[in-house]
Amino acid sequence: MNRPGHMNVSASTATMGLLVSGGLDSSILLAHLLALGRRVRPFYVRSGLIWQVAELRGLRRFLAALPAPTLEELVTLDLPLADVYRNHWSVTGHRVPDADSPDEAVHLPGRNALLVIKAALWCAHHGIEQLALAPLGSSPFADATPAFFDEFESAMNRAMSGPVRIVRPFADYGKRQVMELGREFPLEWTFSCIHPKRGLHCGRCNKCAERRRAFQMIGDHDPTQYAEAERKKGHKEKGERSKEKVESG
């Protein structure tokens, strides 16, 4: 796969589908493709996971902050997983992997296969021949490897009315490279948390820790509003008001 900066934009004016989660990687890929002049149809798949209401809200704000004429309307698809995942932390909200957990702890079984097949079917029925995803070359998951996508694409296209090619523009990228690409984009509207509090990033989960590290990698300010920081700020302000009240009394 060519690096994103070397994509042949002028060779095709056809719409490219893109699976977006609202997180840093897929949002940066979306904005980067638009900056390159590509016409993009974003897809979001709702599965009933505990963070998706807040995540989708953030994604809509991110899209609204991208005034690109080649950005097509967001397609939201439903793929409920509560009956399959049942007691999994992604559905129950119990024992959500915290900041000290390894990356493997946030793996969702079958996730990429489920996301791809739903969006690819939509693409096939609407004449879109490419579906992009944003897994990085550093991903530790077996369903984010070149072998998985090659085999899955082959099997998937045997079952559909039209061929859809799975493309992975960030396949040779690490997190730092992706974040460098995203410096000028409205990343404050992206959403990475897997255990939101009052619609905000919790500041304590595995993905919040990864998000903080991502901004640190490029020495950039983290614009994220974390619920943990807001809670501490609120306690501090309350304490200061109480102190002022005592002193004035």
XYZ file of N, CA and C in Angstrom:
747
model
N 0.841 -1.200 0.000
C 0.000 0.000 0.000
C 0.867 1.236 0.000
N 0.574 2.186 -0.898
C 1.323 3.420 -0.939
C 1.053 4.248 0.301
N 2.030 5.048 0.668
C 1.817 5.971 1.766
C 0.774 7.008 1.349
N -0.018 7.517 2.332
C -1.093 8.437 1.998
C -0.634 9.643 1.199
N 0.535 10.173 1.510
C 1.014 11.345 0.812
C 1.330 11.072 -0.641
N 1.449 9.804 -1.021
C 1.776 9.436 -2.384
C 0.583 8.884 -3.144
N -0.621 9.009 -2.593
C -1.809 8.514 -3.277
C -2.004 9.251 -4.595
N -2.423 8.525 -5.591
C -2.676 9.124 -6.899
C -4.083 9.701 -6.904
N -4.215 10.931 -6.451
C -5.520 11.556 -6.309
C -6.160 11.836 -7.656
N -5.370 12.329 -8.615
C -5.919 12.748 -9.891
C -6.404 11.583 -10.744
N -5.951 10.371 -10.410
C -6.295 9.214 -11.229
C -7.751 8.803 -11.088
N -8.402 9.224 -10.022
C -9.778 8.787 -9.809
C -10.584 9.858 -9.099
N -11.771 10.108 -9.618
C -12.704 11.020 -8.950
C -13.833 10.238 -8.298
N -13.699 8.919 -8.327
C -14.733 8.058 -7.753
C -14.760 8.185 -6.237
N -15.926 7.967 -5.673
C -16.081 8.016 -4.218
C -15.388 6.830 -3.562
N -14.671 7.113 -2.479
C -14.054 6.073 -1.658
C -14.826 5.972 -0.351
N -15.184 4.771 0.048
C -15.809 4.579 1.345
C -14.748 4.569 2.434
N -15.111 4.985 3.625
C -14.160 4.990 4.750
C -14.883 4.660 6.040
N -14.441 3.607 6.703
C -14.967 3.281 8.026
C -14.333 4.209 9.054
N -15.160 4.980 9.749
C -14.652 5.913 10.757
C -15.221 5.540 12.120
N -14.390 5.642 13.128
C -14.840 5.375 14.487
C -15.035 6.671 15.257
N -14.438 7.741 14.756
C -14.459 8.991 15.507
C -13.180 9.183 16.291
N -12.317 8.147 16.314
C -11.044 8.244 17.010
C -9.999 8.966 16.181
N -8.795 9.071 16.711
C -7.738 9.840 16.064
C -7.371 9.295 14.688
N -7.090 7.997 14.588
C -6.543 7.441 13.350
C -7.507 7.573 12.173
N -8.732 7.098 12.337
C -9.673 7.140 11.214
C -10.107 8.560 10.892
N -10.184 9.426 11.894
C -10.557 10.821 11.645
C -9.457 11.543 10.882
N -8.210 11.284 11.268
C -7.087 11.895 10.559
C -7.029 11.387 9.122
N -7.273 10.095 8.928
C -7.278 9.556 7.571
C -8.362 10.229 6.738
N -9.538 10.402 7.294
C -10.626 11.063 6.587
C -10.225 12.473 6.160
N -9.735 13.261 7.118
C -9.360 14.639 6.810
C -8.216 14.691 5.799
N -7.284 13.734 5.898
C -6.147 13.700 4.981
C -6.596 13.368 3.557
N -7.492 12.407 3.416
C -8.008 12.055 2.096
C -8.732 13.242 1.460
N -9.499 13.957 2.258
C -10.195 15.135 1.753
C -9.197 16.210 1.333
N -8.137 16.375 2.123
C -7.108 17.363 1.789
C -6.404 17.015 0.484
N -6.353 15.715 0.174
C -5.740 15.265 -1.073
C -6.699 15.376 -2.259
N -7.934 15.769 -1.973
C -8.910 15.941 -3.037
C -9.791 14.744 -3.305
N -9.684 13.711 -2.468
C -10.509 12.522 -2.680
C -11.946 12.786 -2.240
N -12.873 12.158 -2.935
C -14.277 12.194 -2.534
C -14.524 11.008 -1.606
N -15.035 11.287 -0.398
C -15.122 10.259 0.643
C -16.532 10.138 1.193
N -16.993 8.904 1.293
C -18.256 8.580 1.955
C -17.928 7.894 3.272
N -18.114 8.575 4.416
C -17.790 7.958 5.708
C -18.904 7.034 6.203
N -18.495 5.968 6.887
C -19.424 5.008 7.476
C -19.150 4.869 8.969
N -20.235 4.836 9.745
C -20.119 4.559 11.177
C -21.070 3.416 11.506
N -20.566 2.394 12.204
C -21.375 1.225 12.536
C -21.711 1.231 14.027
N -23.007 1.305 14.328
C -23.468 1.304 15.724
C -23.727 -0.125 16.171
N -23.088 -0.508 17.278
C -23.231 -1.881 17.777
C -23.755 -1.949 19.205
N -24.110 -0.797 19.777
C -24.619 -0.781 21.141
C -23.528 -0.840 22.193
N -22.307 -0.460 21.832
C -21.199 -0.468 22.786
C -21.251 0.792 23.652
N -20.699 0.722 24.840
C -20.964 1.739 25.857
C -20.466 3.141 25.496
N -19.516 3.238 24.596
C -18.955 4.549 24.265
C -19.542 5.155 22.992
N -20.418 4.439 22.289
C -20.759 4.856 20.939
C -21.650 6.093 20.840
N -22.471 6.360 21.831
C -23.287 7.569 21.796
C -22.392 8.800 21.817
N -21.434 8.813 22.747
C -20.515 9.941 22.845
C -19.594 10.000 21.633
N -19.174 8.839 21.154
C -18.266 8.774 20.015
C -18.929 9.314 18.757
N -20.157 8.919 18.485
C -20.870 9.368 17.299
C -21.136 10.866 17.362
N -21.422 11.369 18.558
C -21.623 12.813 18.715
C -20.343 13.560 18.350
N -19.210 13.050 18.820
C -17.940 13.676 18.494
C -17.641 13.608 17.003
N -17.932 12.462 16.391
C -17.682 12.304 14.969
C -18.487 13.313 14.152
N -19.745 13.503 14.511
C -20.569 14.464 13.772
C -19.993 15.879 13.893
N -19.469 16.208 15.058
C -18.852 17.520 15.237
C -17.576 17.638 14.402
N -16.807 16.563 14.349
C -15.584 16.564 13.553
C -15.915 16.764 12.075
N -16.915 16.059 11.588
C -17.320 16.186 10.186
C -17.788 17.608 9.884
N -18.523 18.190 10.824
C -19.023 19.551 10.624
C -17.888 20.569 10.568
N -16.750 20.222 11.180
C -15.599 21.134 11.203
C -14.710 20.972 9.974
N -15.115 20.087 9.049
C -14.341 19.866 7.822
C -15.136 20.412 6.627
N -14.931 21.655 6.276
C -15.690 22.259 5.169
C -15.154 21.820 3.810
N -15.294 20.540 3.509
C -14.763 19.998 2.262
C -15.908 19.639 1.317
N -15.899 20.151 0.086
C -16.977 19.848 -0.864
C -17.000 18.383 -1.299
N -15.894 17.664 -1.072
C -15.850 16.262 -1.492
C -16.222 15.295 -0.361
N -16.633 15.838 0.778
C -17.092 14.993 1.883
C -18.570 14.682 1.690
N -18.896 13.409 1.520
C -20.283 13.005 1.349
C -20.928 12.729 2.710
N -22.237 12.621 2.710
C -22.993 12.461 3.955
C -22.620 11.173 4.685
N -22.532 11.278 6.003
C -22.226 10.126 6.846
C -23.331 9.084 6.745
N -22.927 7.829 6.585
C -23.870 6.706 6.597
C -23.710 5.986 7.936
N -24.785 5.870 8.687
C -24.747 5.127 9.938
C -25.466 3.795 9.731
N -24.781 2.729 10.112
C -25.311 1.380 9.955
C -25.457 0.738 11.332
N -26.470 -0.088 11.503
C -26.705 -0.744 12.790
C -26.312 -2.212 12.740
N -25.532 -2.620 13.716
C -25.107 -4.015 13.834
C -25.032 -4.358 15.321
N -26.189 -4.581 15.970
C -26.231 -4.845 17.412
C -25.408 -6.074 17.792
N -24.656 -5.956 18.872
C -23.796 -7.059 19.292
C -24.045 -7.515 20.729
N -25.026 -6.908 21.394
C -25.270 -7.262 22.794
C -25.611 -8.733 22.957
N -26.312 -9.303 21.969
C -26.692 -10.712 22.079
C -25.501 -11.644 21.876
N -24.434 -11.143 21.289
C -23.227 -11.945 21.074
C -22.197 -11.685 22.160
N -21.943 -10.402 22.433
C -20.917 -10.039 23.419
C -21.398 -10.258 24.857
N -22.693 -10.086 25.080
C -23.334 -10.327 26.381
C -22.590 -9.705 27.559
N -21.774 -10.501 28.265
C -21.117 -10.013 29.477
C -19.771 -9.333 29.217
N -19.484 -9.057 27.973
C -18.222 -8.407 27.636
C -18.213 -6.971 28.168
N -17.060 -6.488 28.595
C -16.960 -5.150 29.179
C -17.436 -4.048 28.229
N -17.331 -4.262 26.915
C -17.724 -3.244 25.943
C -19.232 -3.005 25.929
N -19.984 -3.960 26.475
C -21.440 -3.852 26.539
C -21.905 -3.517 27.954
N -21.266 -4.114 28.951
C -21.703 -3.932 30.341
C -21.100 -2.704 31.012
N -19.895 -2.315 30.589
C -19.201 -1.210 31.245
C -18.487 -1.625 32.512
N -18.467 -2.920 32.807
C -17.786 -3.424 33.998
C -16.372 -3.896 33.648
N -15.420 -3.529 34.489
C -14.019 -3.914 34.316
C -13.469 -3.472 32.962
N -13.745 -2.248 32.618
C -13.200 -1.663 31.389
C -11.685 -1.550 31.537
N -10.913 -1.972 30.542
C -9.448 -1.901 30.633
C -8.961 -0.495 30.980
N -8.143 -0.410 32.023
C -7.700 0.905 32.486
C -6.389 1.319 31.827
N -5.852 2.434 32.287
C -4.661 3.016 31.670
C -3.441 2.121 31.774
N -3.431 1.202 32.723
C -2.269 0.316 32.918
C -2.397 -1.004 32.156
N -3.490 -1.205 31.466
C -3.712 -2.472 30.765
C -2.958 -2.498 29.431
N -2.594 -3.686 28.938
C -1.913 -3.793 27.638
C -2.899 -3.529 26.507
N -2.386 -3.212 25.331
C -3.248 -2.929 24.184
C -4.164 -4.107 23.860
N -3.666 -5.318 24.067
C -4.447 -6.510 23.757
C -5.748 -6.568 24.562
N -5.803 -5.869 25.684
C -6.982 -5.924 26.549
C -8.211 -5.282 25.911
N -8.014 -4.412 24.920
C -9.157 -3.726 24.324
C -9.627 -4.394 23.023
N -9.082 -5.550 22.720
C -9.483 -6.247 21.496
C -10.942 -6.678 21.571
N -11.683 -6.403 20.498
C -13.071 -6.824 20.399
C -13.151 -7.965 19.393
N -13.528 -9.159 19.821
C -13.528 -10.332 18.945
C -14.340 -10.134 17.669
N -13.699 -10.395 16.533
C -14.391 -10.315 15.252
C -14.739 -8.918 14.788
N -14.237 -7.904 15.447
C -14.675 -6.533 15.205
C -14.456 -6.078 13.757
N -13.253 -6.246 13.238
C -12.994 -5.761 11.879
C -13.824 -6.497 10.834
N -13.977 -7.803 11.008
C -14.789 -8.569 10.057
C -16.229 -8.073 10.046
N -16.778 -7.797 11.220
C -18.154 -7.330 11.329
C -18.321 -5.946 10.708
N -17.387 -5.050 10.999
C -17.474 -3.691 10.472
C -17.356 -3.679 8.955
N -16.380 -4.418 8.455
C -16.101 -4.390 7.023
C -17.262 -4.948 6.207
N -17.811 -6.083 6.613
C -18.843 -6.713 5.799
C -20.087 -5.829 5.684
N -20.444 -5.149 6.749
C -21.635 -4.289 6.711
C -21.418 -3.107 5.768
N -20.297 -2.420 5.938
C -20.009 -1.261 5.095
C -19.749 -1.671 3.647
N -19.076 -2.807 3.441
C -18.762 -3.264 2.090
C -20.027 -3.617 1.318
N -20.990 -4.189 1.989
C -22.263 -4.493 1.336
C -22.947 -3.215 0.853
N -22.903 -2.187 1.688
C -23.485 -0.899 1.300
C -22.754 -0.363 0.072
N -21.425 -0.445 0.110
C -20.614 0.031 -1.018
C -20.959 -0.725 -2.302
N -21.047 -2.043 -2.203
C -21.329 -2.862 -3.376
C -22.673 -2.505 -4.000
N -23.653 -2.193 -3.164
C -24.990 -1.864 -3.664
C -25.070 -0.439 -4.210
N -24.051 0.383 -3.913
C -24.078 1.777 -4.358
C -22.914 2.119 -5.285
N -22.269 1.110 -5.813
C -21.243 1.346 -6.813
C -19.935 1.912 -6.311
N -19.638 1.769 -5.030
C -18.358 2.228 -4.468
C -17.396 1.047 -4.469
N -16.262 1.212 -5.097
C -15.351 0.086 -5.311
C -14.207 0.000 -4.326
N -14.024 1.018 -3.489
C -12.955 0.986 -2.493
C -13.511 1.329 -1.121
N -13.097 0.557 -0.118
C -13.465 0.829 1.269
C -12.176 0.924 2.075
N -11.939 2.093 2.649
C -10.706 2.321 3.401
C -10.921 2.135 4.896
N -9.884 1.653 5.560
C -9.838 1.547 7.010
C -8.521 2.165 7.466
N -8.403 2.410 8.777
C -7.213 3.086 9.271
C -6.369 2.293 10.258
N -6.272 0.956 10.165
C -5.369 0.250 11.081
C -3.922 0.636 10.793
N -3.137 0.776 11.844
C -1.731 1.138 11.695
C -0.874 -0.112 11.550
N 0.325 0.082 11.041
C 1.253 -1.033 10.923
C 1.664 -1.587 12.270
N 1.508 -0.773 13.317
C 1.895 -1.187 14.660
C 0.778 -1.897 15.424
N -0.372 -2.107 14.805
C -1.497 -2.756 15.495
C -1.109 -4.174 15.911
N -1.425 -4.563 17.170
C -1.059 -5.896 17.649
C -2.096 -6.975 17.345
N -3.193 -6.611 16.669
C -4.302 -7.534 16.515
C -4.234 -8.327 15.207
N -4.555 -9.614 15.280
C -4.480 -10.498 14.113
C -5.435 -10.076 13.001
N -6.568 -9.446 13.361
C -7.528 -9.038 12.332
C -7.239 -7.634 11.796
N -5.981 -7.194 11.970
C -5.549 -5.922 11.383
C -4.318 -6.139 10.505
N -4.026 -7.390 10.200
C -2.836 -7.732 9.415
C -3.144 -7.774 7.923
N -2.121 -7.626 7.076
C -2.332 -7.741 5.626
C -2.942 -9.089 5.247
N -2.492 -10.163 5.889
C -3.007 -11.492 5.566
C -4.508 -11.579 5.828
N -4.940 -11.041 6.961
C -6.369 -11.078 7.273
C -7.180 -10.339 6.221
N -6.775 -9.118 5.893
C -7.559 -8.318 4.958
C -7.544 -8.908 3.551
N -6.422 -9.463 3.130
C -6.364 -10.098 1.806
C -7.329 -11.274 1.720
N -7.297 -12.121 2.746
C -8.148 -13.303 2.748
C -9.621 -12.925 2.910
N -9.881 -11.946 3.772
C -11.267 -11.547 4.016
C -11.864 -10.879 2.783
N -11.079 -10.039 2.126
C -11.563 -9.381 0.911
C -11.934 -10.407 -0.155
N -11.093 -11.413 -0.310
C -11.349 -12.444 -1.310
C -12.646 -13.198 -1.017
N -12.805 -13.623 0.238
C -14.011 -14.370 0.622
C -15.255 -13.491 0.536
N -15.127 -12.249 0.978
C -16.266 -11.329 0.991
C -16.794 -11.072 -0.419
N -15.881 -10.863 -1.352
C -16.309 -10.536 -2.710
C -16.952 -11.715 -3.428
N -16.688 -12.929 -2.964
C -17.375 -14.080 -3.533
C -18.857 -14.078 -3.172
N -19.182 -13.375 -2.094
C -20.559 -13.393 -1.597
C -21.374 -12.166 -1.992
N -20.743 -11.221 -2.707
C -21.428 -9.972 -3.017
C -21.641 -9.811 -4.518
N -22.489 -8.854 -4.848
C -22.828 -8.615 -6.251
C -21.745 -7.841 -7.000
N -20.854 -7.197 -6.275
C -19.806 -6.418 -6.930
C -18.546 -6.413 -6.105
N -17.368 -6.330 -6.744
C -16.103 -6.345 -6.007
C -15.845 -5.033 -5.277
N -15.449 -5.137 -4.026
C -15.056 -3.977 -3.226
C -13.647 -4.243 -2.710
N -12.750 -3.336 -2.987
C -11.369 -3.488 -2.555
C -11.165 -2.831 -1.199
N -10.556 -3.548 -0.272
C -10.230 -3.001 1.042
C -8.864 -2.333 0.963
N -8.801 -1.053 1.308
C -7.534 -0.327 1.265
C -7.174 0.162 2.664
N -5.872 0.159 2.944
C -5.379 0.518 4.281
C -4.226 1.517 4.132
N -4.539 2.786 3.933
C -3.507 3.790 3.673
C -2.472 3.958 4.785
N -2.823 3.597 6.016
C -1.890 3.753 7.135
C -1.182 2.450 7.496
N -1.210 1.467 6.620
C -0.660 0.146 6.937
C 0.834 0.184 7.269
N 1.559 1.155 6.731
C 2.993 1.264 7.004
C 3.323 2.383 7.970
N 2.291 2.918 8.610
C 2.482 4.060 9.510
C 2.483 3.633 10.976
N 3.192 4.405 11.784
C 3.118 4.290 13.236
C 2.306 5.464 13.760
N 2.035 5.483 15.038
C 1.189 6.520 15.629
C 1.774 7.916 15.445
N 3.077 8.055 15.622
C 3.694 9.371 15.502
C 3.477 9.954 14.097
N 3.646 9.129 13.068
C 3.473 9.605 11.696
C 2.044 10.060 11.436
N 1.085 9.301 11.968
C -0.318 9.665 11.785
C -0.630 10.982 12.501
N -0.115 11.127 13.709
C -0.355 12.355 14.467
C 0.285 13.566 13.792
N 1.429 13.385 13.174
C 2.065 14.478 12.440
C 1.166 14.924 11.283
N 0.531 13.959 10.613
C -0.393 14.288 9.531
C -1.600 15.077 10.049
N -1.970 14.799 11.293
C -3.197 15.383 11.824
C -3.046 16.699 12.552
N -1.855 17.258 12.603
C -1.604 18.475 13.377
C -2.583 19.611 13.083
N -2.916 19.798 11.826
C -3.728 20.953 11.434
C -5.228 20.655 11.397
N -5.608 19.452 11.791
C -7.020 19.085 11.748
C -7.685 19.321 13.109
N -9.015 19.453 13.162
C -9.728 19.739 14.423
C -9.838 18.500 15.325
N -8.703 18.060 15.852
C -8.670 16.814 16.633
C -9.383 16.925 17.977
N -9.722 18.136 18.386
C -10.457 18.282 19.642
C -11.830 17.620 19.582
N -12.344 17.389 18.365
C -13.654 16.767 18.215
C -13.567 15.247 18.053
N -12.372 14.698 17.947
C -12.250 13.244 17.870
C -12.538 12.636 19.233
N -12.889 11.356 19.245
C -13.267 10.713 20.509
C -12.650 9.327 20.600
N -11.891 9.086 21.678
C -11.134 7.837 21.806
C -11.511 6.985 23.009
N -12.326 7.506 23.899
C -12.576 6.865 25.195
C -13.494 5.644 25.086
N -13.230 4.608 25.898
C -14.090 3.424 25.933
C -14.929 3.348 27.211
N -14.873 4.416 28.032
C -15.686 4.448 29.253
C -16.068 5.895 29.571
N -16.834 6.538 28.682
C -17.147 7.970 28.839
C -17.878 8.278 30.143
N -17.618 9.480 30.638
C -18.298 9.991 31.829
C -18.958 11.320 31.453
N -20.279 11.361 31.549
C -21.035 12.562 31.195
C -20.707 13.023 29.777
N -20.476 12.073 28.886
C -20.199 12.400 27.502
C -18.776 12.834 27.230
N -17.933 12.834 28.266
C -16.541 13.249 28.124
C -15.606 12.047 28.171
N -14.377 12.241 27.708
C -13.341 11.222 27.911
C -13.149 11.027 29.412
N -13.102 9.770 29.839
C -12.997 9.515 31.279
C -11.635 9.914 31.834
N -10.581 9.752 31.022
C -9.239 10.092 31.481
C -8.538 8.966 32.203
N -9.194 7.804 32.314
C -8.626 6.702 33.086
C -8.486 5.394 32.305
N -9.167 5.279 31.189
C -9.180 4.004 30.475
C -7.957 3.822 29.571
N -7.841 2.638 29.011
C -6.729 2.297 28.123
C -6.628 3.264 26.948
N -7.759 3.583 26.341
C -7.742 4.428 25.145
C -7.473 5.888 25.465
N -7.878 6.346 26.634
C -7.548 7.713 27.040
C -6.042 7.846 27.258
N -5.449 6.806 27.843
C -3.998 6.822 28.047
C -3.276 6.837 26.703
N -3.778 6.054 25.755
C -3.186 6.025 24.411
C -3.325 7.388 23.738
N -4.456 8.033 23.944
C -4.695 9.350 23.353
C -3.709 10.385 23.909
N -3.516 10.367 25.204
C -2.564 11.297 25.821
C -1.156 11.085 25.264
N -0.760 9.832 25.138
C 0.574 9.529 24.606
C 0.712 10.009 23.165
N -0.368 9.920 22.406
C -0.324 10.317 21.000
C 0.034 11.792 20.854
N -0.577 12.646 21.667
C -0.261 14.073 21.604
C 1.147 14.344 22.146
N 1.534 13.590 23.162
C 2.879 13.752 23.714
C 3.954 13.382 22.700
N 3.680 12.386 21.866
C 4.643 11.928 20.865
C 5.110 13.060 19.948
N 4.187 13.961 19.628
C 4.531 15.039 18.702
C 4.705 16.372 19.430
N 4.732 16.312 20.759
C 4.949 17.515 21.548
C 3.862 18.554 21.361
N 2.643 18.099 21.155
C 1.537 19.017 20.895
C 0.593 19.065 22.091
N -0.118 20.176 22.200
C -1.111 20.334 23.265
C -2.262 19.359 23.062
N -2.667 18.697 24.118
C -3.807 17.789 24.079
C -5.065 18.613 24.354
N -5.944 18.790 23.347
C -7.127 19.635 23.528
C -8.309 18.917 24.177
N -8.101 17.673 24.574
C -9.197 16.843 25.082
C -9.713 17.314 26.438
N -11.018 17.291 26.595
C -11.643 17.590 27.879
C -11.878 16.266 28.594
N -11.104 16.016 29.642
C -11.209 14.762 30.389
C -12.098 14.952 31.612
N -13.005 14.015 31.832
C -13.925 14.096 32.976
C -13.166 14.095 34.289
N -12.079 13.323 34.369
C -11.287 13.257 35.596
C -10.710 14.619 35.939
N -10.190 15.312 34.942
C -9.613 16.637 35.178
C -10.695 17.634 35.564
N -11.862 17.526 34.917
C -12.964 18.420 35.243
C -13.451 18.198 36.665
N -13.453 16.929 37.092
C -13.881 16.614 38.455
C -12.925 17.220 39.472
N -11.636 17.079 39.222
C -10.635 17.643 40.131
C -10.708 19.164 40.154
N -10.949 19.739 38.965
C -11.072 21.194 38.882
C -12.273 21.672 39.674
N -13.389 20.915 39.566
C -14.595 21.270 40.297
C -14.400 21.203 41.799
N -13.693 20.155 42.264
C -13.415 20.017 43.699
C -12.538 21.163 44.185
N -11.553 21.541 43.359
C -10.647 22.619 43.739
C -11.391 23.936 43.839
N -12.248 24.213 42.851
C -13.014 25.455 42.859
C -13.983 25.498 44.035
N -14.576 24.341 44.348
C -15.505 24.267 45.481
C -14.763 24.542 46.780
N -13.547 23.984 46.886
C -12.737 24.209 48.080
C -12.343 25.667 48.226
N -12.011 26.291 47.110
C -11.616 27.701 47.147
C -12.791 28.581 47.536
N -13.988 28.251 47.032
C -15.175 29.030 47.395
C -15.481 28.877 48.871
N -15.322 27.665 49.384
C -15.576 27.426 50.808
C -14.592 28.197 51.663
N -13.325 28.228 51.216
C -12.300 28.960 51.956
C -12.612 30.459 51.968
N -13.029 30.986 50.799
C -13.376 32.406 50.715
C -14.553 32.732 51.609
N -15.514 31.792 51.672
C -16.703 32.021 52.490
C -16.335 32.084 53.951
N -15.438 31.187 54.381
C -14.990 31.167 55.782
C -14.235 32.429 56.111
N -13.350 32.861 55.213
C -12.536 34.037 55.452
C -13.370 35.310 55.483
N -14.404 35.358 54.625
C -15.250 36.561 54.573
C -16.228 36.582 55.741
N -16.482 35.381 56.292
C -17.421 35.314 57.422
C -16.778 35.700 58.707
